[in-house]
PDB file of C-alpha atoms in Angstrom:
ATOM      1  CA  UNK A 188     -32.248   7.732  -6.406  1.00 86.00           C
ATOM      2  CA  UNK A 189     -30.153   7.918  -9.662  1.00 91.00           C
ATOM      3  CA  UNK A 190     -26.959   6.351  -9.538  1.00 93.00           C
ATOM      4  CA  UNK A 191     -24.812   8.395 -11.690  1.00 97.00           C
ATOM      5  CA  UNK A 192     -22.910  11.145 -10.386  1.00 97.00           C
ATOM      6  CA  UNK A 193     -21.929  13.979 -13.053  1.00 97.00           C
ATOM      7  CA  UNK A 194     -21.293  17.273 -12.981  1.00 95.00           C
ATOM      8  CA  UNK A 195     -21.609  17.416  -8.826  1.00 93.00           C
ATOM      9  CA  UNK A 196     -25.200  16.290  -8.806  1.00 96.00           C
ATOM     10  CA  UNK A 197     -26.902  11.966  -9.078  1.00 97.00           C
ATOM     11  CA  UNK A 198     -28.582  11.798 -12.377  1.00 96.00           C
ATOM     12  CA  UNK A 199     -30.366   8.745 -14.487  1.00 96.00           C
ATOM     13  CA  UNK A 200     -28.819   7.744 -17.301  1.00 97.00           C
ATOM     14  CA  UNK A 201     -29.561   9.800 -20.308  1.00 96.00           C
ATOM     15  CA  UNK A 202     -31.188   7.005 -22.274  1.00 96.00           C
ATOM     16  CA  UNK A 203     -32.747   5.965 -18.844  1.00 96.00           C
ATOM     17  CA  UNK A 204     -31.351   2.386 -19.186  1.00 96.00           C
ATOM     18  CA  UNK A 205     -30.472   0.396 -16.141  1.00 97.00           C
ATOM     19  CA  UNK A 206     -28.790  -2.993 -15.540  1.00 95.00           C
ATOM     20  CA  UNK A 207     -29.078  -5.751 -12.922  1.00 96.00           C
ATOM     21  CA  UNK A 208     -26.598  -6.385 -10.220  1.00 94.00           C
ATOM     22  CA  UNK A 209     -26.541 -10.220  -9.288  1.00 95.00           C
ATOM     23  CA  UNK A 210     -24.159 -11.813  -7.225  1.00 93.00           C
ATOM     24  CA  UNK A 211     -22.524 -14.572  -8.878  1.00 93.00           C
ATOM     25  CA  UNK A 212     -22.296 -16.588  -5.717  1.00 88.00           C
ATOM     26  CA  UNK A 213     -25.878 -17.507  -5.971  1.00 91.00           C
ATOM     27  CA  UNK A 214     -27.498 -15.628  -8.886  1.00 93.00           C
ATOM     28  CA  UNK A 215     -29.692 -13.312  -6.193  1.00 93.00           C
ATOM     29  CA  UNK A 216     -30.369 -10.038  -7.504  1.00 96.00           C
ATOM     30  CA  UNK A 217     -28.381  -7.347  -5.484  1.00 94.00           C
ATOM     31  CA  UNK A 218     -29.456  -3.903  -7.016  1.00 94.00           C
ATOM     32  CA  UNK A 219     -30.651  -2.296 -10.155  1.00 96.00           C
ATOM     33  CA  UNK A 220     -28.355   0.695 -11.346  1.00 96.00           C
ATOM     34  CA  UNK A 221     -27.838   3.251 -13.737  1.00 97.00           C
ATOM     35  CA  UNK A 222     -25.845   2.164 -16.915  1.00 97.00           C
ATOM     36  CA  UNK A 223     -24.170   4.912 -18.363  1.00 97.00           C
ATOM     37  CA  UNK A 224     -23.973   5.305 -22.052  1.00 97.00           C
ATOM     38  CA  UNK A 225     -21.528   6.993 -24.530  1.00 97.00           C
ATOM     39  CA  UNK A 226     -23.561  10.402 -23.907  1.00 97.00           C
ATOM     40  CA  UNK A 227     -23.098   9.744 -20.432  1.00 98.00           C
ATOM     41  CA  UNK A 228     -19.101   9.414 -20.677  1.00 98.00           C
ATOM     42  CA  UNK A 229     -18.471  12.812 -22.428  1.00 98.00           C
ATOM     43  CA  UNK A 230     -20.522  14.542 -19.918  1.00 97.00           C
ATOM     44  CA  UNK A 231     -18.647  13.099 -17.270  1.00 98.00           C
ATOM     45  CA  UNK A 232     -15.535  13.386 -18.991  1.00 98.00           C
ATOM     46  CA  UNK A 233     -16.327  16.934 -19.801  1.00 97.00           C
ATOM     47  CA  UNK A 234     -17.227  17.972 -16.138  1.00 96.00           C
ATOM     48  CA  UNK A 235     -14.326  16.564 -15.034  1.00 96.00           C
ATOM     49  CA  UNK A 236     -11.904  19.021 -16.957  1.00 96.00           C
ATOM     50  CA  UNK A 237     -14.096  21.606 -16.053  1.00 94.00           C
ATOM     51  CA  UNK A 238     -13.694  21.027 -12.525  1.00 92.00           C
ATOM     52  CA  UNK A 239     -10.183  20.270 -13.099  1.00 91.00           C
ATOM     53  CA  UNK A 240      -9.480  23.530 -15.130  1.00 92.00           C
ATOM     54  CA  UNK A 241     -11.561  26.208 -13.403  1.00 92.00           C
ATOM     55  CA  UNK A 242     -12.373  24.324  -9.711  1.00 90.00           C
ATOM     56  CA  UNK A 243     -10.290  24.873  -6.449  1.00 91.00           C
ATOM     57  CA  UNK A 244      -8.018  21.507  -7.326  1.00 86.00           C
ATOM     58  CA  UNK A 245      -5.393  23.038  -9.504  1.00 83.00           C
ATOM     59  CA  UNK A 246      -5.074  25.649  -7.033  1.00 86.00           C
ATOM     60  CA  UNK A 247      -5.105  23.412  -3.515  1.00 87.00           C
ATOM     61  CA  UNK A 248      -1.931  22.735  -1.714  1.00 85.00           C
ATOM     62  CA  UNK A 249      -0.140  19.417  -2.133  1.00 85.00           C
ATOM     63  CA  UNK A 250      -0.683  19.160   1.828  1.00 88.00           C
ATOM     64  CA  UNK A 251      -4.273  19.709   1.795  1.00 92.00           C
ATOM     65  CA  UNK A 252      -4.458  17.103  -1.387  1.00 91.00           C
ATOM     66  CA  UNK A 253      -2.756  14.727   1.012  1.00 93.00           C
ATOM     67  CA  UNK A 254      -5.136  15.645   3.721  1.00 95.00           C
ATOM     68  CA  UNK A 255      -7.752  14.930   1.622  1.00 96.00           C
ATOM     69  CA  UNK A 256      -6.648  11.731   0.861  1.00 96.00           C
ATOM     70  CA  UNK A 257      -5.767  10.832   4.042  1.00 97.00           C
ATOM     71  CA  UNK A 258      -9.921  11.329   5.077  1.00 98.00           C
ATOM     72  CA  UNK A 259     -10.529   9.050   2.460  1.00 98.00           C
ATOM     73  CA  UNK A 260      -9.116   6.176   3.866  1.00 98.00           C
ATOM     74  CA  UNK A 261     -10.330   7.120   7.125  1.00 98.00           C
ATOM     75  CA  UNK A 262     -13.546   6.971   5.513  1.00 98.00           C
ATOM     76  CA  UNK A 263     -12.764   3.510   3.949  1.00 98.00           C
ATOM     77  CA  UNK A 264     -11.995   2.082   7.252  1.00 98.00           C
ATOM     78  CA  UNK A 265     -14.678   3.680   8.615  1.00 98.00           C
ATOM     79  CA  UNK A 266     -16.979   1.915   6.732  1.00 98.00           C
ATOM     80  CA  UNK A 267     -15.075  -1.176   5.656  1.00 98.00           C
ATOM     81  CA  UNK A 268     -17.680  -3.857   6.434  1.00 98.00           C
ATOM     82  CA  UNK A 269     -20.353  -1.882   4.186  1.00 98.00           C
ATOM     83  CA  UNK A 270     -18.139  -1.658   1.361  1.00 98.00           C
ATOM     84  CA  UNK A 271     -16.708  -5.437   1.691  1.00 98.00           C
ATOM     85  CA  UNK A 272     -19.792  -6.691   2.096  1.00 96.00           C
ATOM     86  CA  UNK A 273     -20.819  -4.570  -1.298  1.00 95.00           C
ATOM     87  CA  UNK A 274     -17.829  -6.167  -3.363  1.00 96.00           C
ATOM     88  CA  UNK A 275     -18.503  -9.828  -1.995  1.00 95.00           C
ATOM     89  CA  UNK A 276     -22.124  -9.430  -3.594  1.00 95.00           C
ATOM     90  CA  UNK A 277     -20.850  -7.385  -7.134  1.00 93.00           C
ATOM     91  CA  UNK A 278     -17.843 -10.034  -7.390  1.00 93.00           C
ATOM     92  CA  UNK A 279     -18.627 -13.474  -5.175  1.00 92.00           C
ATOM     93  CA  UNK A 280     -15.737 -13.605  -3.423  1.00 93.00           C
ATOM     94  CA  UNK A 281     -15.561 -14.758   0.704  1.00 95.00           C
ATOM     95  CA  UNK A 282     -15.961 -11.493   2.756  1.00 96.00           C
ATOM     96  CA  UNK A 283     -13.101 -12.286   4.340  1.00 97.00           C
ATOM     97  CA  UNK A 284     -11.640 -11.616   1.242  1.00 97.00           C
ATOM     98  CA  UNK A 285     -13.149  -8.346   0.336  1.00 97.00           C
ATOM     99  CA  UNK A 286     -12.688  -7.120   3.833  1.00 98.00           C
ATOM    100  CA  UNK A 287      -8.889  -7.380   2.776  1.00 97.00           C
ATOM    101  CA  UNK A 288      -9.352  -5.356   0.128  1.00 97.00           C
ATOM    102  CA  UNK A 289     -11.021  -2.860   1.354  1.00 98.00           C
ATOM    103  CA  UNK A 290      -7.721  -2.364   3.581  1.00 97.00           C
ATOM    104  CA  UNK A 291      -5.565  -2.462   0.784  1.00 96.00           C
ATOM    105  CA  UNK A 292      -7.486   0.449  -0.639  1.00 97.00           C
ATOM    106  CA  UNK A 293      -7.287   2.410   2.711  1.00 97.00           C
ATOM    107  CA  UNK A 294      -3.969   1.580   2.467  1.00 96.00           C
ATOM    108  CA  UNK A 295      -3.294   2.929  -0.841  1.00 96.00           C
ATOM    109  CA  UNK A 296      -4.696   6.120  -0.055  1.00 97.00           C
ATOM    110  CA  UNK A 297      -3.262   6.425   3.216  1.00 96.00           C
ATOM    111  CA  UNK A 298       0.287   6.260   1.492  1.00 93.00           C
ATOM    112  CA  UNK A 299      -0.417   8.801  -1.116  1.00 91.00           C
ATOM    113  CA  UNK A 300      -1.723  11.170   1.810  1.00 93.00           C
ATOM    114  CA  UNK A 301       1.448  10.825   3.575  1.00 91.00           C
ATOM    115  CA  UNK A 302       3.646  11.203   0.888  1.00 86.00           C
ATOM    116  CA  UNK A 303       1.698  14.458  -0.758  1.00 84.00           C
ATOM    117  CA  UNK A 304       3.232  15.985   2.077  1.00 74.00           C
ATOM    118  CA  UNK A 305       6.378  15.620   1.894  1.00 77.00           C
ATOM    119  CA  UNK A 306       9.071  17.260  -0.351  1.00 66.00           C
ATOM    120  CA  UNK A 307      11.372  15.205  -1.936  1.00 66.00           C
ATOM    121  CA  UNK A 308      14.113  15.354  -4.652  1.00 66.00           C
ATOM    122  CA  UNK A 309      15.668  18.675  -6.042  1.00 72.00           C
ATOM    123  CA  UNK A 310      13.475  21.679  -6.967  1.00 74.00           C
ATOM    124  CA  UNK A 311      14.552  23.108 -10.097  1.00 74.00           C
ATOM    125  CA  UNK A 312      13.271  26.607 -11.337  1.00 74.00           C
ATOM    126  CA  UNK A 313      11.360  26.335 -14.191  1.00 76.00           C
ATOM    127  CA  UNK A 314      10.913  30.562 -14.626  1.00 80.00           C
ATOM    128  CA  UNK A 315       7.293  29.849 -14.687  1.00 82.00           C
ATOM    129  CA  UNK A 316       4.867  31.074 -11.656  1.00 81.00           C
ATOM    130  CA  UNK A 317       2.836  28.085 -10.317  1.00 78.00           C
ATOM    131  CA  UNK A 318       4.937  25.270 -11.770  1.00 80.00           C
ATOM    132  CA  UNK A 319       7.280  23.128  -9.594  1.00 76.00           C
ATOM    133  CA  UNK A 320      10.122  20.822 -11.208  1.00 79.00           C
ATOM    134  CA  UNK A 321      11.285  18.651  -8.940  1.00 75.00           C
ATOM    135  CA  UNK A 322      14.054  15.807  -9.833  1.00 75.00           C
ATOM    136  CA  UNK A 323      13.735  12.698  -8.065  1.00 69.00           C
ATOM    137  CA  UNK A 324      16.358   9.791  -7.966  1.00 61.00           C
TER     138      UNK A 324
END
Protein backbone atom coordinates (compact mmCIF):
# COMPACT_ATOMS: atom_id res chain seq x y z
CA UNK A 1 0.00 0.00 0.00
CA UNK A 2 1.44 3.51 -0.81
CA UNK A 3 2.27 5.53 2.00
CA UNK A 4 1.56 8.96 0.95
CA UNK A 5 -1.65 10.47 1.50
CA UNK A 6 -2.57 13.49 -0.97
CA UNK A 7 -5.38 14.84 -2.22
CA UNK A 8 -7.80 12.32 0.05
CA UNK A 9 -6.47 9.19 -1.54
CA UNK A 10 -2.58 6.83 -0.54
CA UNK A 11 -0.39 7.30 -3.49
CA UNK A 12 3.51 6.25 -4.31
CA UNK A 13 5.73 8.76 -4.58
CA UNK A 14 5.83 10.40 -7.91
CA UNK A 15 9.42 9.46 -8.68
CA UNK A 16 8.52 6.05 -7.00
CA UNK A 17 11.47 6.37 -4.54
CA UNK A 18 11.28 4.83 -1.14
CA UNK A 19 13.51 4.90 1.97
CA UNK A 20 14.32 2.47 4.80
CA UNK A 21 13.03 2.75 8.28
CA UNK A 22 15.63 1.24 10.83
CA UNK A 23 15.49 1.53 14.35
CA UNK A 24 18.48 2.99 15.74
CA UNK A 25 18.32 0.87 18.83
CA UNK A 26 19.64 -2.06 16.97
CA UNK A 27 19.93 -1.20 13.25
CA UNK A 28 16.78 -3.80 12.38
CA UNK A 29 14.92 -2.71 9.51
CA UNK A 30 11.35 -1.55 10.58
CA UNK A 31 9.53 -0.61 7.24
CA UNK A 32 10.12 0.63 3.78
CA UNK A 33 8.08 3.91 2.92
CA UNK A 34 7.28 6.33 0.48
CA UNK A 35 9.72 9.37 0.30
CA UNK A 36 8.10 12.24 -0.97
CA UNK A 37 9.83 14.55 -3.30
CA UNK A 38 9.56 18.30 -4.19
CA UNK A 39 6.66 17.28 -6.77
CA UNK A 40 5.19 15.53 -4.04
CA UNK A 41 5.12 18.72 -1.59
CA UNK A 42 3.26 21.11 -4.01
CA UNK A 43 0.67 18.57 -4.60
CA UNK A 44 0.14 18.18 -1.11
CA UNK A 45 0.51 21.66 -0.42
CA UNK A 46 -1.85 22.45 -3.20
CA UNK A 47 -4.65 19.98 -2.04
CA UNK A 48 -4.47 21.27 1.11
CA UNK A 49 -5.68 24.91 0.16
CA UNK A 50 -8.04 23.38 -1.93
CA UNK A 51 -9.60 21.58 0.76
CA UNK A 52 -9.07 24.45 2.93
CA UNK A 53 -10.68 27.02 0.45
CA UNK A 54 -13.60 25.14 -1.12
CA UNK A 55 -14.04 21.94 1.60
CA UNK A 56 -16.57 21.92 4.58
CA UNK A 57 -13.60 23.28 7.14
CA UNK A 58 -13.93 26.97 6.62
CA UNK A 59 -17.49 26.55 6.99
CA UNK A 60 -17.64 23.97 10.26
CA UNK A 61 -18.48 25.28 13.63
CA UNK A 62 -15.74 26.02 16.15
CA UNK A 63 -17.70 23.32 18.37
CA UNK A 64 -17.71 20.67 15.89
CA UNK A 65 -13.76 21.59 15.16
CA UNK A 66 -13.37 20.95 18.87
CA UNK A 67 -15.37 17.82 18.61
CA UNK A 68 -13.30 16.74 16.11
CA UNK A 69 -10.38 17.16 17.94
CA UNK A 70 -11.54 15.84 20.87
CA UNK A 71 -12.04 12.14 18.73
CA UNK A 72 -8.63 12.50 17.93
CA UNK A 73 -7.24 12.05 21.10
CA UNK A 74 -9.71 9.54 21.88
CA UNK A 75 -8.30 7.87 19.02
CA UNK A 76 -4.68 8.42 20.30
CA UNK A 77 -5.47 6.80 23.51
CA UNK A 78 -7.23 4.36 21.90
CA UNK A 79 -4.45 3.13 20.25
CA UNK A 80 -1.54 4.38 22.32
CA UNK A 81 0.52 1.18 22.58
CA UNK A 82 0.49 0.86 18.58
CA UNK A 83 1.64 4.23 18.08
CA UNK A 84 4.37 4.15 21.07
CA UNK A 85 5.53 1.17 20.09
CA UNK A 86 5.83 2.82 16.31
CA UNK A 87 7.95 5.89 17.68
CA UNK A 88 10.25 3.61 19.97
CA UNK A 89 11.25 1.76 16.59
CA UNK A 90 11.43 5.28 14.16
CA UNK A 91 13.38 7.07 17.18
CA UNK A 92 15.04 4.29 19.80
CA UNK A 93 13.82 5.55 22.69
CA UNK A 94 12.41 3.09 25.91
CA UNK A 95 8.63 2.51 25.26
CA UNK A 96 8.05 3.67 28.36
CA UNK A 97 9.08 6.72 27.02
CA UNK A 98 7.09 6.92 23.89
CA UNK A 99 4.07 5.67 25.68
CA UNK A 100 4.43 9.17 27.47
CA UNK A 101 4.32 10.83 24.54
CA UNK A 102 1.78 9.51 23.01
CA UNK A 103 -0.27 11.00 26.12
CA UNK A 104 1.14 14.22 25.77
CA UNK A 105 -0.21 14.29 22.25
CA UNK A 106 -3.73 13.11 23.42
CA UNK A 107 -3.30 15.63 25.71
CA UNK A 108 -2.62 18.37 23.41
CA UNK A 109 -5.51 17.69 21.42
CA UNK A 110 -7.77 17.08 24.13
CA UNK A 111 -7.08 20.78 25.32
CA UNK A 112 -7.60 22.37 22.00
CA UNK A 113 -11.04 20.35 21.79
CA UNK A 114 -12.12 21.77 24.97
CA UNK A 115 -11.18 25.10 24.47
CA UNK A 116 -12.68 25.36 20.63
CA UNK A 117 -15.71 25.40 22.51
CA UNK A 118 -15.68 27.88 24.50
CA UNK A 119 -16.07 31.69 23.93
CA UNK A 120 -13.77 33.82 25.40
CA UNK A 121 -12.68 37.53 25.33
CA UNK A 122 -14.79 40.42 23.73
CA UNK A 123 -16.47 40.02 20.31
CA UNK A 124 -16.00 42.99 18.33
CA UNK A 125 -18.01 43.62 15.01
CA UNK A 126 -15.95 43.63 12.25
CA UNK A 127 -19.11 44.67 9.56
CA UNK A 128 -18.07 41.66 7.69
CA UNK A 129 -20.49 38.40 7.44
CA UNK A 130 -18.56 35.25 8.55
CA UNK A 131 -15.69 36.95 10.37
CA UNK A 132 -15.44 37.00 14.21
CA UNK A 133 -12.98 39.51 16.12
CA UNK A 134 -12.62 38.58 19.32
CA UNK A 135 -10.12 40.48 21.90
CA UNK A 136 -8.54 38.41 24.37
CA UNK A 137 -6.53 39.63 27.50
Amino acid sequence: MPDLFIDGEWRAAVDRRTREIRCPADGSLVAVVDEAGGKDTVEAISAARRAFDTGPWPHTSAAERGDLLLRVAGLLERDRETLARAESLDTGKRLVESAYDVDDVANCFRYFGRLAATVTGRVVDTGTAGVDSRVVH
